[in-house]
Coordinates of C-alpha atoms in Angstrom, one line a residue:
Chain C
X1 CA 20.6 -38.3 41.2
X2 CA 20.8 -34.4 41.3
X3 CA 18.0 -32.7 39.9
X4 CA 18.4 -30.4 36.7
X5 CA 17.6 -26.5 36.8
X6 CA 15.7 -25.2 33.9
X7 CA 18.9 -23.6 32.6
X8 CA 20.5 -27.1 32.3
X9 CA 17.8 -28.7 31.6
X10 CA 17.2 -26.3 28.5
X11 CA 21.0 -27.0 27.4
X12 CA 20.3 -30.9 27.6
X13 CA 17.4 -30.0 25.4
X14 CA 19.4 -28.3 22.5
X15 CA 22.3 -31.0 22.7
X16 CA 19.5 -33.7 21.9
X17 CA 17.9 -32.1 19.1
X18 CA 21.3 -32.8 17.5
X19 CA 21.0 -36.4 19.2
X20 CA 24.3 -35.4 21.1
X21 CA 22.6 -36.7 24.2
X22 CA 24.9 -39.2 26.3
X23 CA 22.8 -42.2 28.1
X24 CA 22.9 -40.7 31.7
X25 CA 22.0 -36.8 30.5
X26 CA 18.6 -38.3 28.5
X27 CA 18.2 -40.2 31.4
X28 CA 18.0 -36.8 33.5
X29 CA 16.3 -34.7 31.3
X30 CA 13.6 -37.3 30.6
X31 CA 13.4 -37.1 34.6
X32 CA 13.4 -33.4 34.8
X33 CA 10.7 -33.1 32.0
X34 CA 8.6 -35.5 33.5
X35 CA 7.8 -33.0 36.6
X36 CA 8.5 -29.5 34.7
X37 CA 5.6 -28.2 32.1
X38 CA 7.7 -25.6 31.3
X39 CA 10.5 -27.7 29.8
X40 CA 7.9 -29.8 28.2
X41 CA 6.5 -26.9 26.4
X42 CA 9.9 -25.8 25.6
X43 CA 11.2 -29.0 24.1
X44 CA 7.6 -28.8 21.9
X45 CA 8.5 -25.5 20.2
X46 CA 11.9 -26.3 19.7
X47 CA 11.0 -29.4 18.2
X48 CA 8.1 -27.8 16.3
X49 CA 11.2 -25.2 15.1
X50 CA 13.4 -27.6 13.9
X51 CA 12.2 -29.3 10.5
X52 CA 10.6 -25.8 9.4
X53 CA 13.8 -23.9 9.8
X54 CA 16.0 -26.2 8.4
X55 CA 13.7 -27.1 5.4
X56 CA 13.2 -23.0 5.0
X57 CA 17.0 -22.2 5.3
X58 CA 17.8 -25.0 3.0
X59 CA 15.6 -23.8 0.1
X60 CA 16.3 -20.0 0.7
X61 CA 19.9 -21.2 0.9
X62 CA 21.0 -24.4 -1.2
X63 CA 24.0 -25.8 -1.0
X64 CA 26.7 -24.9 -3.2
X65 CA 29.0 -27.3 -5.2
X66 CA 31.9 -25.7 -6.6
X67 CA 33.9 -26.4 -9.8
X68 CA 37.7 -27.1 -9.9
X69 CA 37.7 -24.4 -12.4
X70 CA 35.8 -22.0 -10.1
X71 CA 38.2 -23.1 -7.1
X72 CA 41.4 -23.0 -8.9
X73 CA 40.2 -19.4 -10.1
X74 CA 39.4 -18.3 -5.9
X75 CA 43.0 -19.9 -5.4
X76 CA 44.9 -17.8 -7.4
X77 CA 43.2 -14.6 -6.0
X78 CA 44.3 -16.0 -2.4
X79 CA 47.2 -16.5 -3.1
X80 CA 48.5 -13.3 -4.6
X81 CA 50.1 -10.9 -2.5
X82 CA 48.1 -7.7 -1.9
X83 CA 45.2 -8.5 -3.8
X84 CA 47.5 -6.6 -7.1
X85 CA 44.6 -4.6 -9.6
X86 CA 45.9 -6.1 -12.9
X87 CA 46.6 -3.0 -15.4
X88 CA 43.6 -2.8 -17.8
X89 CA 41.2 -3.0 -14.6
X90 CA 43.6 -0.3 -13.2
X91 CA 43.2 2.0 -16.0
X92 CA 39.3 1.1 -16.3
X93 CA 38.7 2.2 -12.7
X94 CA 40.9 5.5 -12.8
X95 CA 38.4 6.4 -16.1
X96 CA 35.7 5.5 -14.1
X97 CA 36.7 7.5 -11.1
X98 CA 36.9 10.5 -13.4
X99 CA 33.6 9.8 -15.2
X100 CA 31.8 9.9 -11.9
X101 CA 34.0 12.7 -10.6
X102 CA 32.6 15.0 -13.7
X103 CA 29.4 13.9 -13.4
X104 CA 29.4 15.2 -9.4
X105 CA 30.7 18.5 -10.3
X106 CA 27.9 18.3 -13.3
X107 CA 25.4 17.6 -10.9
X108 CA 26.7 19.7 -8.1
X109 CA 26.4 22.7 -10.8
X110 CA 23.1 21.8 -12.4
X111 CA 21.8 21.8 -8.3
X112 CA 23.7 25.1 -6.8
X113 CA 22.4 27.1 -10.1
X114 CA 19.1 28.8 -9.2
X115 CA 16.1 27.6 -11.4
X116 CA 13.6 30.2 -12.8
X117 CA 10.7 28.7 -10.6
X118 CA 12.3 27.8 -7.4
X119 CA 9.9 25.1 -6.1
X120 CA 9.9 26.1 -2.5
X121 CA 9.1 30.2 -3.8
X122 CA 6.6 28.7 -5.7
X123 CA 4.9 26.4 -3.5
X124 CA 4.9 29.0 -1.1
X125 CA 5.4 25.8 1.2
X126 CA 7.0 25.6 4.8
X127 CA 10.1 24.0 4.7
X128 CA 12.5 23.0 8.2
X129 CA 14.9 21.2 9.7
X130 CA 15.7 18.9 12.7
X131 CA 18.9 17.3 13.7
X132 CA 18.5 13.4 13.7
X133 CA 18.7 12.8 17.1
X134 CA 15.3 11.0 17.4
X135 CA 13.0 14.0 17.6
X136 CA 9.8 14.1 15.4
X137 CA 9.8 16.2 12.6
X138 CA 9.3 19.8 12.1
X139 CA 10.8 21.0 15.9
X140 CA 13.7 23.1 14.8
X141 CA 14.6 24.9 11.9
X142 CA 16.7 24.3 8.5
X143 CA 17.1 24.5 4.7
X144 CA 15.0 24.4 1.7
X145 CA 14.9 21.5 -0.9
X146 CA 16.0 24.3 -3.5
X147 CA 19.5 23.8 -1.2
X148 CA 19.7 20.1 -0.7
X149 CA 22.7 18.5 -1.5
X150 CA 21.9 16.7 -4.8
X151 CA 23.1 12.9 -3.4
X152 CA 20.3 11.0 -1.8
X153 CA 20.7 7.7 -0.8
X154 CA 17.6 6.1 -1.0
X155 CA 13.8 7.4 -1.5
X156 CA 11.7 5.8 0.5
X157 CA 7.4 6.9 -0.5
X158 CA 5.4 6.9 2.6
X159 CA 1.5 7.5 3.1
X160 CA 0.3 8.7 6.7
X161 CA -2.4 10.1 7.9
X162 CA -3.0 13.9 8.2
X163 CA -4.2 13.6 11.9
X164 CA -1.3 11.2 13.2
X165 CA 1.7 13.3 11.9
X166 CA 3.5 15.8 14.2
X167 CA 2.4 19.6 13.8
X168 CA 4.0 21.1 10.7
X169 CA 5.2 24.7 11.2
X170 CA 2.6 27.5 10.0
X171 CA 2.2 28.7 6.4
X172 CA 5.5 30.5 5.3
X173 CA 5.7 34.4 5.0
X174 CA 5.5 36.5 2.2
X175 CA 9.2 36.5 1.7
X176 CA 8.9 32.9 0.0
X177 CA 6.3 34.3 -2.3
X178 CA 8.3 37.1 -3.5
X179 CA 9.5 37.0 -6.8
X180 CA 12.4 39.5 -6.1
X181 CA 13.6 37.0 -3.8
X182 CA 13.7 33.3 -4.8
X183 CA 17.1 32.6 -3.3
X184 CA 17.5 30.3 -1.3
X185 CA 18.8 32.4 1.9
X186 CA 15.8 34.4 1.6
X187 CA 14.2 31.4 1.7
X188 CA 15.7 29.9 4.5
X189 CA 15.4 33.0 6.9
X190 CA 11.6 33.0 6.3
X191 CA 11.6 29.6 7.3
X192 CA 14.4 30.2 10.5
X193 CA 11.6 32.6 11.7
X194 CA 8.4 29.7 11.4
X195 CA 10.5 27.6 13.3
X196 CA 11.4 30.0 15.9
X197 CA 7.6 30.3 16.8
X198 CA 6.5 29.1 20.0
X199 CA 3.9 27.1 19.1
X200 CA 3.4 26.3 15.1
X201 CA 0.1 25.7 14.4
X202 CA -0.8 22.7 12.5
X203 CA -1.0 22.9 8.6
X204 CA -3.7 20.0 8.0
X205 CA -6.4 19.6 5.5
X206 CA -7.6 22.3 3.1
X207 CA -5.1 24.9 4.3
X208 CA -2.4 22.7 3.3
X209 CA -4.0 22.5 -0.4
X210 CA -4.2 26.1 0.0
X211 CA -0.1 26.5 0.7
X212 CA 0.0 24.6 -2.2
X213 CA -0.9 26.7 -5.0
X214 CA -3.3 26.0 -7.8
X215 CA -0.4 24.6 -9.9
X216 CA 0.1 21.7 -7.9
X217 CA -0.3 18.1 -9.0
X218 CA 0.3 18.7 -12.6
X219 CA 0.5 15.0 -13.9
X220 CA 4.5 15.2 -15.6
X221 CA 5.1 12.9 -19.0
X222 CA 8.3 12.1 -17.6
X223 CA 6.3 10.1 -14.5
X224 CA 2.9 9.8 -14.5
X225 CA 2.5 6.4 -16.3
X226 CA 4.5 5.2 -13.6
X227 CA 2.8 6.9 -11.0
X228 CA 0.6 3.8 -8.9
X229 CA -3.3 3.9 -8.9
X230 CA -3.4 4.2 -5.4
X231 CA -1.0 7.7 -5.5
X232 CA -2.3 10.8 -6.7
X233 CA -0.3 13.3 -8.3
X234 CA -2.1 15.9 -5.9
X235 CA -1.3 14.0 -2.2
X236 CA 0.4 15.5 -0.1
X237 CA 4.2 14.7 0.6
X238 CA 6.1 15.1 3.3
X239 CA 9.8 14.6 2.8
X240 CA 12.7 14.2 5.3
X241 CA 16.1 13.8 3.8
X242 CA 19.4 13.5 5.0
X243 CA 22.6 13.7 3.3
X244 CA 25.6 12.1 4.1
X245 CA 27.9 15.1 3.8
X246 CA 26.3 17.3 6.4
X247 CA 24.3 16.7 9.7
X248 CA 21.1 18.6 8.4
X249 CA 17.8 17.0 8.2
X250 CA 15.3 18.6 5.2
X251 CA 11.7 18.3 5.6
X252 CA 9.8 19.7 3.1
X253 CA 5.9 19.6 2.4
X254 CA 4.1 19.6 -1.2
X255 CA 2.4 17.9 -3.3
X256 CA 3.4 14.6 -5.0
X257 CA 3.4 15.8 -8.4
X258 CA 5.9 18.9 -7.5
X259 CA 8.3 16.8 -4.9
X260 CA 8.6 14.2 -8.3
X261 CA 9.6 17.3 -10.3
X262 CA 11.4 17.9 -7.8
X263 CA 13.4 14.7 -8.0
X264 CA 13.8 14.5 -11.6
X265 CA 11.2 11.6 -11.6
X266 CA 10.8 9.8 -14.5
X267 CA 9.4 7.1 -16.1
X268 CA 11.5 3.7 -17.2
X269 CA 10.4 0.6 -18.2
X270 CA 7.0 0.8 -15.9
X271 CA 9.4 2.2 -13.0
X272 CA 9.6 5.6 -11.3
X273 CA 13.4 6.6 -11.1
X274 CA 15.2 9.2 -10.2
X275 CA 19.1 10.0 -10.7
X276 CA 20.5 6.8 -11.8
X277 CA 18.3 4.5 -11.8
X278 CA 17.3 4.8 -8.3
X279 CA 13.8 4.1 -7.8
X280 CA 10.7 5.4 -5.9
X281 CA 8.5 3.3 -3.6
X282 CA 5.5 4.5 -2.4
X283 CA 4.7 3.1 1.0
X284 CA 1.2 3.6 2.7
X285 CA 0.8 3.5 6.5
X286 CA -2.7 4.0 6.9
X287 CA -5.3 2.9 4.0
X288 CA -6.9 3.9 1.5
X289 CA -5.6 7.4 2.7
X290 CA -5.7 8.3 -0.8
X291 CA -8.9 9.9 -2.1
X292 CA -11.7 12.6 -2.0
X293 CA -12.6 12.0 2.0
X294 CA -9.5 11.4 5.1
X295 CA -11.0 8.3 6.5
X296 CA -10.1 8.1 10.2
X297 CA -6.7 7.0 11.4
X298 CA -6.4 3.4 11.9
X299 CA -3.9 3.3 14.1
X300 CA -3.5 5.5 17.2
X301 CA -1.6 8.9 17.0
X302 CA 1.4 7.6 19.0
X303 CA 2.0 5.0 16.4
X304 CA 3.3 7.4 13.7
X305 CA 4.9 9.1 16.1
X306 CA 6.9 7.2 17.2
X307 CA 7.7 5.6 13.9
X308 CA 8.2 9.6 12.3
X309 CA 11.0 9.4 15.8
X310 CA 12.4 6.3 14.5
X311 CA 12.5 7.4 10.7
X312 CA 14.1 10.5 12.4
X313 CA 16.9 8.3 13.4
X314 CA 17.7 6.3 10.3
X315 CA 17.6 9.8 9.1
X316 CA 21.4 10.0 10.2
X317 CA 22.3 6.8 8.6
X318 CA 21.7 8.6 4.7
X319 CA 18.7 7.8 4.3
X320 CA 15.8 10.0 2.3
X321 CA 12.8 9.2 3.1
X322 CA 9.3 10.8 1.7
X323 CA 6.5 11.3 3.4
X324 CA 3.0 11.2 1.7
X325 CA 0.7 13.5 4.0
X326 CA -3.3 12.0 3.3
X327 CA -4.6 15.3 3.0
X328 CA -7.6 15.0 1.3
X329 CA -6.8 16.6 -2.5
X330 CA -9.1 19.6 -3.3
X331 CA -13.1 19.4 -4.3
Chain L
X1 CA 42.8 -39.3 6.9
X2 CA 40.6 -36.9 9.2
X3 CA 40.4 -33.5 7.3
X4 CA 42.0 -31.6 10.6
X5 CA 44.9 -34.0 10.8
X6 CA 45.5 -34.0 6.8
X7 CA 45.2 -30.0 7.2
X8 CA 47.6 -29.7 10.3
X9 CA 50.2 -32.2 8.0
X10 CA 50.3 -30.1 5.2
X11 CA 50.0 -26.8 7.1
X12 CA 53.7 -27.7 8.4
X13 CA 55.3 -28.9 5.4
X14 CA 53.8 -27.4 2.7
X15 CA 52.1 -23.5 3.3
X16 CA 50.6 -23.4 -0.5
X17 CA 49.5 -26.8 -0.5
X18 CA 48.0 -26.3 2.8
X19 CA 46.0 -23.2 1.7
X20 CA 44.9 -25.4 -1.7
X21 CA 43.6 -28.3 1.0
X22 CA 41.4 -25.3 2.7
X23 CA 40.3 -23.8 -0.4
X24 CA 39.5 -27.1 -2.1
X25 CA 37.6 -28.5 0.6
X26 CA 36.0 -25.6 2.6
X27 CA 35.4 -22.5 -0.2
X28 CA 31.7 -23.3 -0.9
X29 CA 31.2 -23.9 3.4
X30 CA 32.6 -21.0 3.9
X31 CA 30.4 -19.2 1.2
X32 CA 27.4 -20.8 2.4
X33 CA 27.8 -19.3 5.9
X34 CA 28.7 -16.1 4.5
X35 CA 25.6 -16.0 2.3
X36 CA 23.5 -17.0 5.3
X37 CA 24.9 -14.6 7.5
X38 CA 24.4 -11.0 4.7
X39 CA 21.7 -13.1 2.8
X40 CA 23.7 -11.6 -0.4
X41 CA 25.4 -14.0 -2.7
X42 CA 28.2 -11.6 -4.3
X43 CA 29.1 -10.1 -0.9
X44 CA 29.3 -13.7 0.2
X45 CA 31.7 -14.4 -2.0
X46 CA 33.7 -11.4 -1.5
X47 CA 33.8 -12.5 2.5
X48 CA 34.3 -16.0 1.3
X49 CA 37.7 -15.0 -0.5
X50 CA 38.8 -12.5 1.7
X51 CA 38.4 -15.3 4.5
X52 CA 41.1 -17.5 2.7
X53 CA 43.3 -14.4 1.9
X54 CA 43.1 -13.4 5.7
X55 CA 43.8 -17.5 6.3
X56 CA 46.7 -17.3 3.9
X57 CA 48.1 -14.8 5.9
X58 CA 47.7 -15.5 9.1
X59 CA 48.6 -19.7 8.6
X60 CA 51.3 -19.8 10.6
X61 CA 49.2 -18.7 13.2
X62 CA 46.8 -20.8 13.9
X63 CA 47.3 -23.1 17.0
X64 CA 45.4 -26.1 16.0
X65 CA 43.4 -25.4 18.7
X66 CA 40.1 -25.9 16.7
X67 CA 39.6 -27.3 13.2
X68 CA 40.7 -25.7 10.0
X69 CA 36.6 -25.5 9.1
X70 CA 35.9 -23.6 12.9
X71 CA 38.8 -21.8 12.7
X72 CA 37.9 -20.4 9.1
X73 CA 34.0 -19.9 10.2
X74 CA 35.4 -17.7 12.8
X75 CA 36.9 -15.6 10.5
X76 CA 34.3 -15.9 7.9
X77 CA 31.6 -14.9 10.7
X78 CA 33.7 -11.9 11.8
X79 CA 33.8 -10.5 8.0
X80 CA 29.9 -10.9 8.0
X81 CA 29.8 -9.1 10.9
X82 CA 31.7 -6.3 10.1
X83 CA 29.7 -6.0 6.5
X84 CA 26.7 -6.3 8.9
X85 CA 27.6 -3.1 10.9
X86 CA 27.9 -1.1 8.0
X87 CA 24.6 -2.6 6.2
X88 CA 23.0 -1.7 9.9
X89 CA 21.2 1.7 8.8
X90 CA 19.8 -0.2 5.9
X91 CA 18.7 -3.2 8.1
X92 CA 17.0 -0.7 10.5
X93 CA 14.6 1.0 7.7
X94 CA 13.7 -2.2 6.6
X95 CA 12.8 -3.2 9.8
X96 CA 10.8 -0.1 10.3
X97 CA 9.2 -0.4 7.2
X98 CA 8.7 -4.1 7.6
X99 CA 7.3 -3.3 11.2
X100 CA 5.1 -0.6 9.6
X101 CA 3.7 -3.0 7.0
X102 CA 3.0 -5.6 9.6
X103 CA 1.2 -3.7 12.1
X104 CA -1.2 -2.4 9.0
X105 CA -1.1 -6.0 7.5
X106 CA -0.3 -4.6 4.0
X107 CA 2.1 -6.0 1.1
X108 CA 4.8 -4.4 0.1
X109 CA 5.4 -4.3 -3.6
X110 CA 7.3 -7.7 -4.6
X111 CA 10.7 -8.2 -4.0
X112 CA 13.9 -10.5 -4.6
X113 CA 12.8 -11.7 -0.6
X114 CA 9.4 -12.6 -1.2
X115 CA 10.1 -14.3 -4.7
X116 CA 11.9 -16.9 -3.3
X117 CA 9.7 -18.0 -0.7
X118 CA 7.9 -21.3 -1.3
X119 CA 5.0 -20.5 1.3
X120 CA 3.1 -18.7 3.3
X121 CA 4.9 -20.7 6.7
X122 CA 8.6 -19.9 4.7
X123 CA 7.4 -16.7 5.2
X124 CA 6.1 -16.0 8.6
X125 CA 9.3 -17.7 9.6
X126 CA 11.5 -15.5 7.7
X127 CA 9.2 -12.6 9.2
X128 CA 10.2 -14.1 12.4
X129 CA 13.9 -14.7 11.8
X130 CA 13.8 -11.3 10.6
X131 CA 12.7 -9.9 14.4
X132 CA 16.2 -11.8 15.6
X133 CA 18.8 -9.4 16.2
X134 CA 22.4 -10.2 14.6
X135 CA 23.4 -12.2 17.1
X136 CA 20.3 -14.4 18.0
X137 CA 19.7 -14.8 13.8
X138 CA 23.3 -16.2 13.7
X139 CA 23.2 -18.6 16.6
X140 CA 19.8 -20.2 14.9
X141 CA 21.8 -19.7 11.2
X142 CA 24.7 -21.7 12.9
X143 CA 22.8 -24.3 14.6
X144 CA 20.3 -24.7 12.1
X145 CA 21.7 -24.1 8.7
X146 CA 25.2 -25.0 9.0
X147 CA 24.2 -27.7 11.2
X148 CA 26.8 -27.1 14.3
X149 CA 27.1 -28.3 17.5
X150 CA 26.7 -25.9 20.7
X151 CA 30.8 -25.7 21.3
X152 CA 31.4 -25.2 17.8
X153 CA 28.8 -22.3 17.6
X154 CA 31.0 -21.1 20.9
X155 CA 33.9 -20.9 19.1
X156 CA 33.1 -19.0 15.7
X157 CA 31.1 -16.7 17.5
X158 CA 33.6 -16.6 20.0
X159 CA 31.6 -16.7 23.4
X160 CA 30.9 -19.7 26.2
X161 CA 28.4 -22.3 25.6
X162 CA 26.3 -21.5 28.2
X163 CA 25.2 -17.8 26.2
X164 CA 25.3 -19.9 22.9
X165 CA 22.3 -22.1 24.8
X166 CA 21.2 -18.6 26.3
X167 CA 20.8 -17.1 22.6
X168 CA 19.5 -19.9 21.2
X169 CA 16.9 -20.4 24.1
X170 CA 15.7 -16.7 23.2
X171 CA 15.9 -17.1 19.6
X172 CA 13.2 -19.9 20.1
X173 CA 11.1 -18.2 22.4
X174 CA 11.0 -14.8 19.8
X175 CA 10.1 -17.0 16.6
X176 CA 7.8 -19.1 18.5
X177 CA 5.9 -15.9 19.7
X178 CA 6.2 -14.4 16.4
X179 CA 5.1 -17.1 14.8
X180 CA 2.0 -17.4 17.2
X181 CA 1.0 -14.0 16.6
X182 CA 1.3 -14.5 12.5
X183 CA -1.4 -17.4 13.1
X184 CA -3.5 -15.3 15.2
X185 CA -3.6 -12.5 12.8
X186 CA -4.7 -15.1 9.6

């Protein structure tokens, strides 16, 4: 009898946990796993796989019965001819289409105007640009948030640790403090010129309190009886976003209090929205980051790295994601 | 009567009956693969009807080569996919974020996933099935949901046996290790 390879030996394996197994190929196998430990082990996991897979599928996923009623209703959508909108649902979705259309130029307005207290001028904070092409953060340079397209996707929290995250470009001239010259070009070209540095140096710990302003972390009515225990309104935040109109990665740096302003953030129901109803998750990567001392960084540097790199990426999928920086929050 | 042989009847003498016979005996199949597959019960039925409207259309094309049921998973699987694709950003921060949260071994805040799982093992093995790409996760959703045999699974997802026994071989190895190093970490 001709001896089985692993290969076949596996396929004989996954034919018999369906009991598909003819008498000569469980003859075979059986002979094959008698002198191959590797096969053996094999046909334990799978068979250790089976019942618990099924039984989790099954309850994730029951079964579905359907009704004649429900069938007979699928039928008639198959069956007519280019899936035809009936009238009423025709009408309702051109109204629609122009409600949302006004509320995009409303928005669009509301975001291009320039606001008294421009929150980059204000937080005097460094502010950049990368493309998403897999680089970390903060390597080339970009807009402001006081420019940012007004549509993100999704907001995404995160907490990192000051010492893991990639340098941040150095404090931002005197242009962005300038009263005379809150716009967001003048903005911009200060920030063009941090990037163009050869070497940034890091804006970590106190200093980035400093950049800050004393203003910073004002608890808001609108959000901060939604704002988690374990968030303060005076973290840091780091936010990338990326738009799905333009190629332009945002990062911008402040504190969580001002980037919630910044958002709109409100309070609903026990849930931090923004927009329409889109909400905000705060996610942690190292703990208890939050609070009067940094703890060390659990986790080596490279870690966050490399995930900032992959964030980077998603980045060009429309994504916004936020940052929280564990800078300790001032004595 | 077999359902293929009652199908293939129809299908020659009668187009709307034969469409009835496929809706009426294969809609809430169909559904159940596409809600495996996007894990999303109203794009599942969206995939599930536009599977029959792409059946309607294309009736008179279909060989007989496979049953009605493998020939409509084929197309069912190939909607998923395609919603798949464009869900792919989305997938991809999850799986950071999932990644993230499993390396620090903290809890994200509760969601629609979590609720429904019974226990902790449901949910080191969805953590594992998870880790699957698109194509191992649909080979083990195939064999081990739907209940399929190897050529069957060859057929829908449209590639030999041999790399449907190759996937499934690698899907097993991945959840077992997964699944190892969840126990280790408890």
């Amino acid at each position: 009898m001709m001896k089985l390879s692993h290969e076949q030996a596996r396929q004989l394996i996954h034919k018999r946990t369906m009991n598909r197994l003819g008498e000569g190929e469980e003859t075979k196998l059986e002979q094959h796993l008698l002198g191959c430990g590797i096969c053996r082990a094999y046909t334990a996991e799978v068979m250790a796989l089976r019942a618990p897979l099924q039984g989790a599928f099954e309850r994730r996923w029951p079964e579905t019965r359907r009704s004649n009623h429900d069938l007979a209703k699928v039928l008639r959508r198959v069956e007519s001819p280019g899936r035809v909108i009936p009238a009423p649902q025709l009408a309702m979705g051109f109204l629609a289409f122009l409600a949302i259309a006004l509320l995009g130029l409303y928005v669009t307005l509301y975001f291009s105007a320039p606001t008294p207290e421009p929150a980059v001028a204000d937080l005097n904070t460094p502010t950049f640009a990368s493309q998403p092409t897999g680089e970390t953060a903060g390597e080339t340079a970009g807009e402001t948030i006081a420019e940012m397209p007004p549509t993100p996707h999704i907001t995404i929290i995160q907490h990192s640790t000051a010492t893991s995250l990639p340098p941040l470009p150095p404090s931002p001239t005197s242009e962005a403090d300038d009263p005379a010259s809150p716009t967001p070009v003048l903005v911009e070209e200060s920030v063009t010129s941090h990037a163009t540095a050869t070497e940034p140096a890091p804006l970590m710990g106190e200093a980035a309190i400093e950049a800050g302003g004393a203003v910073e972390g004002t608890l808001s009515e609108h959000w901060s009886n939604c704002l988690p225990d374990t968030v303060l309104a005076t973290d840091r935040a780091r936010g990338i976003r990326s738009y799905h109109d333009t190629d332009n990665v945002t990062v911008v740096e402040m504190q969580v209090a001002d980037y919630l302003d910044s958002l709109n953030a409100r309070c609903e129901n026990k849930q931090l929205l923004y927009e329409v109803n889109r909400a905000i998750a705060f996610y942690r990567l190292a703990r208890s980051c939050v609070g009067v001392a940094p703890p060390p960084a659990p986790t080596p540097d490279s870690y966050v790295v490399q995930d900032e790199a992959n964030i980077n990426q998603l980045l060009s999928q429309n994504y916004t994601v936020i940052l929280l920086v564990c800078y300790p929050p001032p004595p | 009567m077999h359902h293929t042989e009652q199908f293939q009847k129809l299908r020659q003498t009668n187009h709307a009956e034969a469409i009835e016979f496929l809706v009426v005996t294969y809609y809430a199949k169909v559904f159940d693969l596409a809600r495996a597959m996007l894990d999303d019960a109203e794009e599942a039925e969206d995939v599930a009807q536009e599977t029959f409207m792409a059946a309607n259309r294309q009736l008179a094309k279909f060989r007989g080569e496979s049953s009605p049921k493998t020939w409509l998973f084929a197309i069912a699987t190939n909607l998923s996919r395609s919603r798949l694709r464009k869900r792919y950003a989305y997938h991809r921060l999850q799986q950071t974020l999932q990644s993230i949260q499993a390396v620090f071994g903290r809890q994200s805040s509760p969601s629609m996933e979590e609720a429904v799982m019974d226990n902790q093992l449901d949910a080191q093995l969805w953590a594992a099935v998870d880790t699957l790409s698109d194509n191992h996760r649909l080979t083990i959703i195939l064999r081990y949901r739907q209940g399929l045999p190897i050529a069957e699974i060859a057929k829908i997802m449209e590639v030999k046996e041999g790399t449907v026994h190759s996937r499934l071989y690698y899907a097993h190895r991945q959840l077992k290790a997964c699944l190892l190093t969840a126990e280790e970490d408890e």
